[in-house]
Short mmCIF file of C-alpha atoms in Angstrom, two decimals:
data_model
loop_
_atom_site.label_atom_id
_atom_site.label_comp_id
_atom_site.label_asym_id
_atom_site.label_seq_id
_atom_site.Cartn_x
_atom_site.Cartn_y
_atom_site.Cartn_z
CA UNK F 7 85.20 109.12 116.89
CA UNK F 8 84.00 112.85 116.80
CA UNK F 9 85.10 115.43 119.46
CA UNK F 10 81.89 115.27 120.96
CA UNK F 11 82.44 111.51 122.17
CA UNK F 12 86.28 112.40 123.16
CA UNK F 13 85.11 115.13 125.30
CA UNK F 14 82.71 112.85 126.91
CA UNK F 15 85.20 110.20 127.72
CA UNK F 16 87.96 113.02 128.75
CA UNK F 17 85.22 113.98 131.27
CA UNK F 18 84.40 110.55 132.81
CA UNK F 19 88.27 109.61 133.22
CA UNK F 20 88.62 112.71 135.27
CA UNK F 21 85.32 112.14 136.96
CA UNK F 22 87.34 108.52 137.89
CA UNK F 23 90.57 109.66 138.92
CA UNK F 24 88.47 112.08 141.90
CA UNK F 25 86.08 110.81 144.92
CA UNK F 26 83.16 111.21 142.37
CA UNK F 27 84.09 107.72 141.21
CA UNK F 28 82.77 106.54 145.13
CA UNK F 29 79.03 106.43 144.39
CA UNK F 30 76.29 104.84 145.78
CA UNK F 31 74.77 104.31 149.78
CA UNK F 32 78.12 104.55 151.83
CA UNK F 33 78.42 103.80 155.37
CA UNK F 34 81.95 103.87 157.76
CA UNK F 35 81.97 102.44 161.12
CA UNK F 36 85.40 104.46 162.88
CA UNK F 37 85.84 102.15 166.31
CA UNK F 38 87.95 103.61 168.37
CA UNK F 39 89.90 101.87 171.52
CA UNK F 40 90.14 104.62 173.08
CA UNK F 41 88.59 108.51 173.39
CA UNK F 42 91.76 110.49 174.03
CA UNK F 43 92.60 113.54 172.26
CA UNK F 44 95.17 111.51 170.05
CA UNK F 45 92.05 108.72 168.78
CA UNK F 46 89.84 111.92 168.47
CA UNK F 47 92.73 112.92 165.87
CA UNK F 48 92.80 110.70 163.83
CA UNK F 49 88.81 110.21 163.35
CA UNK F 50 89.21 113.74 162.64
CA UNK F 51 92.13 113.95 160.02
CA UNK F 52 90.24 110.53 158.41
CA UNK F 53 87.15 112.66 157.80
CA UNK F 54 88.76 115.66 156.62
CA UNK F 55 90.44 113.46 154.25
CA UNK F 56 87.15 112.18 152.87
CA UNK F 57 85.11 115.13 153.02
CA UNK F 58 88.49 117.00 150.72
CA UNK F 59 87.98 114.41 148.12
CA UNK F 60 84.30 114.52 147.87
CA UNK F 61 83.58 111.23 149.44
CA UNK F 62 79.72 111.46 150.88
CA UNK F 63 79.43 108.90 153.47
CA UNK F 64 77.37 108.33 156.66
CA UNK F 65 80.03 107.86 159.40
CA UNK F 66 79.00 106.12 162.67
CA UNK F 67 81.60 106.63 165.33
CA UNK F 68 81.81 103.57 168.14
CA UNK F 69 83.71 103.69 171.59
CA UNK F 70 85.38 100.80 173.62
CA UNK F 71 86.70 102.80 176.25
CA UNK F 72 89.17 99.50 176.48
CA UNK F 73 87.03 97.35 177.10
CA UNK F 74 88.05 93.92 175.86
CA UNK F 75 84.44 92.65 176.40
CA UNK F 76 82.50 96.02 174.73
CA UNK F 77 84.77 95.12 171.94
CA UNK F 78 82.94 91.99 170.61
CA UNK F 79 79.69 93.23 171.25
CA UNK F 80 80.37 96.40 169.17
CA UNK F 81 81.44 94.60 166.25
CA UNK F 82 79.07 92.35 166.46
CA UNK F 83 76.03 95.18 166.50
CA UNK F 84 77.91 96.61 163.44
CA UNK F 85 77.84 93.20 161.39
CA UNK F 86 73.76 93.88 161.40
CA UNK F 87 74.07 96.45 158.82
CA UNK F 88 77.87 95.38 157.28
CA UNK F 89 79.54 99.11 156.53
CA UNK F 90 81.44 99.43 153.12
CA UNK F 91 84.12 100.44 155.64
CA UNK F 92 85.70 99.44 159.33
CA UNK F 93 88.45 102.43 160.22
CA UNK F 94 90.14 101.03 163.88
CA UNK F 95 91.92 103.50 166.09
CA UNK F 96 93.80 101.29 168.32
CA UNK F 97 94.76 97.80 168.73
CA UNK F 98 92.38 96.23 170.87
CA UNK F 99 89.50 98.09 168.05
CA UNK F 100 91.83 96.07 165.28
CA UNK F 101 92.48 92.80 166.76
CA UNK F 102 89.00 92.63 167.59
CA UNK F 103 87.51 93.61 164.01
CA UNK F 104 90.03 91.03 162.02
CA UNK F 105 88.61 88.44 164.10
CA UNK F 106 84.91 89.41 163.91
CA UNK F 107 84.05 91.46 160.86
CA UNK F 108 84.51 88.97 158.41
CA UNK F 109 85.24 90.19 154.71
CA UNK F 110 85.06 93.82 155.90
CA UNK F 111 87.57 95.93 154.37
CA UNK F 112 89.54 97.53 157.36
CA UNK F 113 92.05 100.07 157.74
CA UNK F 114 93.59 100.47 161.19
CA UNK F 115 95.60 103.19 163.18
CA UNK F 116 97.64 103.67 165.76
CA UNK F 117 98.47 100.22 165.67
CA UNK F 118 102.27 99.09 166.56
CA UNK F 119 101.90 95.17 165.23
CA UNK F 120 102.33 94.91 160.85
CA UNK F 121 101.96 91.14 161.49
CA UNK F 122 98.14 91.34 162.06
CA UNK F 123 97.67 93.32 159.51
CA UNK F 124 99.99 92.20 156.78
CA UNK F 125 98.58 88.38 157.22
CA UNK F 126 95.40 89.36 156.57
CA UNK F 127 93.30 89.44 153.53
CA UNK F 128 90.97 92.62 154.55
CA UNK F 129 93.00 95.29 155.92
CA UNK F 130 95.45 98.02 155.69
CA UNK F 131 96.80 101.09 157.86
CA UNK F 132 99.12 102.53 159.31
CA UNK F 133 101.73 101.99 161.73
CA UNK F 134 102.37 103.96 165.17
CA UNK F 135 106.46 103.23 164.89
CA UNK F 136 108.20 104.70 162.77
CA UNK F 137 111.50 103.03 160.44
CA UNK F 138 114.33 101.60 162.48
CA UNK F 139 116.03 103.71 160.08
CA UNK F 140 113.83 107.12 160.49
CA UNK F 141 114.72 106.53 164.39
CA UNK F 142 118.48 106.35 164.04
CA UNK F 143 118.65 109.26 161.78
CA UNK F 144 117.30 111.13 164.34
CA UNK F 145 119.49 110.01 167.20
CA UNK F 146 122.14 111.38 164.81
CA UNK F 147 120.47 114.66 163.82
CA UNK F 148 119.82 115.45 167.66
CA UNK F 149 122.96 113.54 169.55
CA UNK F 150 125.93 113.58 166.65
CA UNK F 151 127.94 112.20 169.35
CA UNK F 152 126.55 109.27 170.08
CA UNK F 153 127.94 105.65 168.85
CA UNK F 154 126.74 103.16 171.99
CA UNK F 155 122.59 102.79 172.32
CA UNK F 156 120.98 100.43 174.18
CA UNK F 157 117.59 99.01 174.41
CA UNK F 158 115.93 96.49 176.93
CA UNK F 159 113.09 94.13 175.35
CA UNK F 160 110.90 90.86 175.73
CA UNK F 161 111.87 88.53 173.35
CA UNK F 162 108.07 87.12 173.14
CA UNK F 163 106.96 90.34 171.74
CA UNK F 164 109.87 92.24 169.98
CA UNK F 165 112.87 89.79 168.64
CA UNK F 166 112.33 89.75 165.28
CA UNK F 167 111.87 93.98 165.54
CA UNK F 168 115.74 93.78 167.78
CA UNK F 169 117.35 91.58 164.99
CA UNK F 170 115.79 94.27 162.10
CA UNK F 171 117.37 97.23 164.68
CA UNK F 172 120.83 95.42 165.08
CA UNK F 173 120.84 95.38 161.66
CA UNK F 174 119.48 98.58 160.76
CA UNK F 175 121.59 100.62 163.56
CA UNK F 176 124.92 99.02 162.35
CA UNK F 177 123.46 100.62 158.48
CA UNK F 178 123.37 103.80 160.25
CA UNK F 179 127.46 103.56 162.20
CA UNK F 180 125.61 103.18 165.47
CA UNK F 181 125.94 99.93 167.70
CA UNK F 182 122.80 98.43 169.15
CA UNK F 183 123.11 96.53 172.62
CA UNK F 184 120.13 94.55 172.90
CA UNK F 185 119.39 93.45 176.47
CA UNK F 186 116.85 90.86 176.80
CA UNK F 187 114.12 91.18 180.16
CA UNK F 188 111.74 88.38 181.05
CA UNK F 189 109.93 89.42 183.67
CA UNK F 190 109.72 93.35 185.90
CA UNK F 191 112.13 92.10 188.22
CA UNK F 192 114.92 92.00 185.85
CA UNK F 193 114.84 95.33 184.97
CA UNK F 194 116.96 96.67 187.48
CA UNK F 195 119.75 93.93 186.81
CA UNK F 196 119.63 94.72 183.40
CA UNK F 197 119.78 98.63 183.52
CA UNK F 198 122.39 98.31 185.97
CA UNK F 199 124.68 96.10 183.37
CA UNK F 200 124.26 98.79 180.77
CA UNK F 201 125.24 101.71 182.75
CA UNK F 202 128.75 101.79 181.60
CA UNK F 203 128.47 100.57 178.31
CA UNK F 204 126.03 103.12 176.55
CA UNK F 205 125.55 106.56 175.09
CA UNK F 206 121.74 106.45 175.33
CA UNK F 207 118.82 104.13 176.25
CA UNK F 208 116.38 103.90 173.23
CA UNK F 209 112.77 102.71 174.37
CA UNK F 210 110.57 100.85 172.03
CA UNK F 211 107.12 99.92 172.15
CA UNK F 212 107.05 96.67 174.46
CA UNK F 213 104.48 96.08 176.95
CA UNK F 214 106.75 94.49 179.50
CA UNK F 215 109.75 96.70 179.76
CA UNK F 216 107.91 100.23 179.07
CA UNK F 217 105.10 100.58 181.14
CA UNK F 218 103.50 102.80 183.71
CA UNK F 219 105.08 100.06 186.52
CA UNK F 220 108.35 100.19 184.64
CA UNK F 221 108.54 104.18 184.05
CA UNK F 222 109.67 105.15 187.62
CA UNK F 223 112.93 102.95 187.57
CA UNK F 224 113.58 103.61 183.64
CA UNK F 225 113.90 107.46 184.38
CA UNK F 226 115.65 107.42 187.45
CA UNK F 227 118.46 105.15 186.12
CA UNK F 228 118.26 107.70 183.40
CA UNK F 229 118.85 110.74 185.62
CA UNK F 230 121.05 109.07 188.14
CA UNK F 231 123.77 107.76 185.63
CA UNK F 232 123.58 110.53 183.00
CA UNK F 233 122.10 108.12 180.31
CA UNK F 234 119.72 109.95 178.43
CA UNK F 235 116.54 107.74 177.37
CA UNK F 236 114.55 108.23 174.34
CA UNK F 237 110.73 108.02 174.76
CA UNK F 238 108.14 107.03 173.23
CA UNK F 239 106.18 110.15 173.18
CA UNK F 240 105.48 113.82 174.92
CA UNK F 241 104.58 112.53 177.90
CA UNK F 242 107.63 110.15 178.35
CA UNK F 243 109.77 113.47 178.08
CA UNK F 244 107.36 115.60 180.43
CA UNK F 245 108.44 112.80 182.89
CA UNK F 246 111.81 113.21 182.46
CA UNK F 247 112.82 111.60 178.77
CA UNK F 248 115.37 113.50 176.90
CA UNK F 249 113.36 113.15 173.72
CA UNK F 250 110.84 111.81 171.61
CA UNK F 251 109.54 111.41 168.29
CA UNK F 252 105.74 111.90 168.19
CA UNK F 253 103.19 111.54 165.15
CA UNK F 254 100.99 114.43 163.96
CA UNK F 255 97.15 112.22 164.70
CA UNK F 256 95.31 114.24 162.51
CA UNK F 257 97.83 113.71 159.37
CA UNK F 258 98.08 110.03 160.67
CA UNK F 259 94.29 109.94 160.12
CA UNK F 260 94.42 111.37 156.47
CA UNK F 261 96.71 108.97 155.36
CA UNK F 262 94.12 106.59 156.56
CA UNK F 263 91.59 108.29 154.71
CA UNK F 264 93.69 108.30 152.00
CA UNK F 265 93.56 104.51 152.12
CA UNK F 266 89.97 104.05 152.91
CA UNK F 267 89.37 106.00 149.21
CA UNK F 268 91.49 103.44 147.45
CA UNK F 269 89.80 101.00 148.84
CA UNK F 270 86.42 102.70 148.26
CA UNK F 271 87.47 102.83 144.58
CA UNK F 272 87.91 99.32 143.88
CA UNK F 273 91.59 98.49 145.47
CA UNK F 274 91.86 95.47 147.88
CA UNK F 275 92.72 96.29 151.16
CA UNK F 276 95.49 93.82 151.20
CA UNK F 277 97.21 95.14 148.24
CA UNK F 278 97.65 98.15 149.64
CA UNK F 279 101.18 98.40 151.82
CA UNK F 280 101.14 99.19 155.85
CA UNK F 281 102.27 102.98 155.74
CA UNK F 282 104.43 104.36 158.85
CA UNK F 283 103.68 107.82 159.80
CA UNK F 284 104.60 110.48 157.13
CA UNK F 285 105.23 113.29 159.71
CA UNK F 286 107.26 113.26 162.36
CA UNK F 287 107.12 115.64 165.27
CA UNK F 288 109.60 115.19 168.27
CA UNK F 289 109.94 117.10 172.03
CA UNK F 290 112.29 118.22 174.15
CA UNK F 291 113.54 117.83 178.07
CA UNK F 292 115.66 121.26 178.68
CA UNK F 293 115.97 120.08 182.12
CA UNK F 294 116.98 116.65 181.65
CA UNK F 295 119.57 117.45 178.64
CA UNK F 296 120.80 120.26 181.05
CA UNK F 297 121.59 117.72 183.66
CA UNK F 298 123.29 115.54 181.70
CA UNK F 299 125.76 118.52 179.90
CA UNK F 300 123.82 117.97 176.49
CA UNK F 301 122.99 120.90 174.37
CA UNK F 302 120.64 121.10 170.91
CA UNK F 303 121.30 123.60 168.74
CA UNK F 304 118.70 126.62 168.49
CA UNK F 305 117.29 125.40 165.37
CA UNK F 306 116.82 121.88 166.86
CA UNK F 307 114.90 123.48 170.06
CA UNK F 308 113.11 126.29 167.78
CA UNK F 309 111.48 123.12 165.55
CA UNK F 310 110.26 121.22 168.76
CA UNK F 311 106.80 120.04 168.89
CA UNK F 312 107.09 120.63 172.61
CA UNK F 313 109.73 121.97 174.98
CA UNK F 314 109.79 120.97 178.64
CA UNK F 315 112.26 123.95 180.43
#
């Protein structure tokens, strides 16, 4: 083999190992659920992800404005001319494209449930939560004190997530009080029995306990009897959260990217593991933590995504 031919396969392998190994007619179809600054994000750090690596595509960008019944009808306009691609911002985007777009690879964000994703053969993405673990670190880095948290939950939609937290919390020297709600009304009852039990009130994604119905009473048991409550984002701690960790939307969307040019290469969608968030971003309640004799160190308050005074 002469040193002409070596140079000449030196060249292809690194011509392989960039985005210049994604040739050919490529379309995308990004659906998001949504058109909030946060879905806008992510579309955005997805495409700056491709457009770094050299990937030349023709992306076609599709709104649902959450609506359940635009949903189907999207997808279903998009199966006319299959894309190489499906990114989905948001869960009602995902569940709808893992029913409808057949063999489709898909990667989907801002999604909270790995079970869709991880029992299908198609897909990929990444997760909204972050590790049980990543959480409680946190409580720990911000609150040192605390031992006691507490979280409510519907057992329908989060018990096998509480057993992973018991678990994971007692890892971490913390002890997790799980309180079990079935239904709106029982959320008084059941904030009311944790009130003297509890060095903070962790929320977690569940569409029963932690909604916009639900917020009112969450952070004025919070206020009234000194618990502070963790939120799930900026605008949980506008309202009167102590804190929150948040995701960075754009970054979330380059890790998609970074997925949708594996998959683009040749990888399986399916082979490739459900990713949390790489960067985590929290805010602060100055107000609330003043209330309740709490104090962050400079550093702690100098590194905030967002302070509330």
């Amino acid at each position: 083999m002469n040193w002409l031919t070596i140079f000449a396969m030196a060249i292809l392998a690194m011509s392989l190992s960039h985005g210049s190994a994604i040739s050919g007619d490529l379309r995308i179809a990004v659906i998001a659920s949504q058109n909030t600054p946060p879905y806008q994000d992510v579309a955005t750090g997805f495409q700056d992800a491709l457009k770094k690596e050299g990937v030349v595509a023709v992306v076609d960008h599709y709104g649902l404005s959450g609506n359940a019944g635009k949903a189907s009808e999207v997808i279903r306009g998009i199966m006319k001319q299959p894309p190489s691609l499906i990114l989905t911002i948001g869960t009602l985007a995902t569940q709808t494209a893992l029913l409808e777009a057949g063999d489709i690879p898909i990667v989907a964000g801002l999604v909270t449930n790995l079970d869709d994703l991880r029992k299908s053969k198609n897909a990929t993405g990444v997760v909204l939560d972050f590790p049980f673990v990543t959480q409680f670190e946190w409580m720990h880095k911000l609150l040192p004190e605390i031992k006691h948290i507490s979280v409510l939950y519907n057992a329908k939609e989060n018990q096998v997530k509480i057993d992973a937290a018991v678990q994971a919390a007692k890892n971490e020297g913390l002890t997790l009080l799980a309180k079990e709600v079935d239904s709106p009304r029982a959320l008084p009852d059941a904030l009311e029995s944790l009130a003297r039990s509890t060095d903070l009130l962790w929320g977690i994604n569940d569409q029963l306990v932690l909604s916009p119905h639900t917020a009112e009473a969450i952070l004025l048991f919070s206020f009234r009897g000194g618990v502070p409550f963790v939120g799930l984002s900026s605008s949980w701690v506008k309202a009167g959260a102590l804190y929150a960790l948040d995701r960075d939307y754009k970054d979330l969307g380059a890790q998609c990217g970074e997925l949708a040019i594996k998959i683009l290469q040749g990888t399986k969608a399916n082979t490739l593991a459900v990713e949390s968030p790489r960067r985590i971003l929290y805010s602060l309640n100055l107000k609330t933590a003043d209330h309740m004799k709490l104090e962050f160190s400079p550093s702690v308050v100098k590194n905030a995504q967002q302070v509330f005074p």
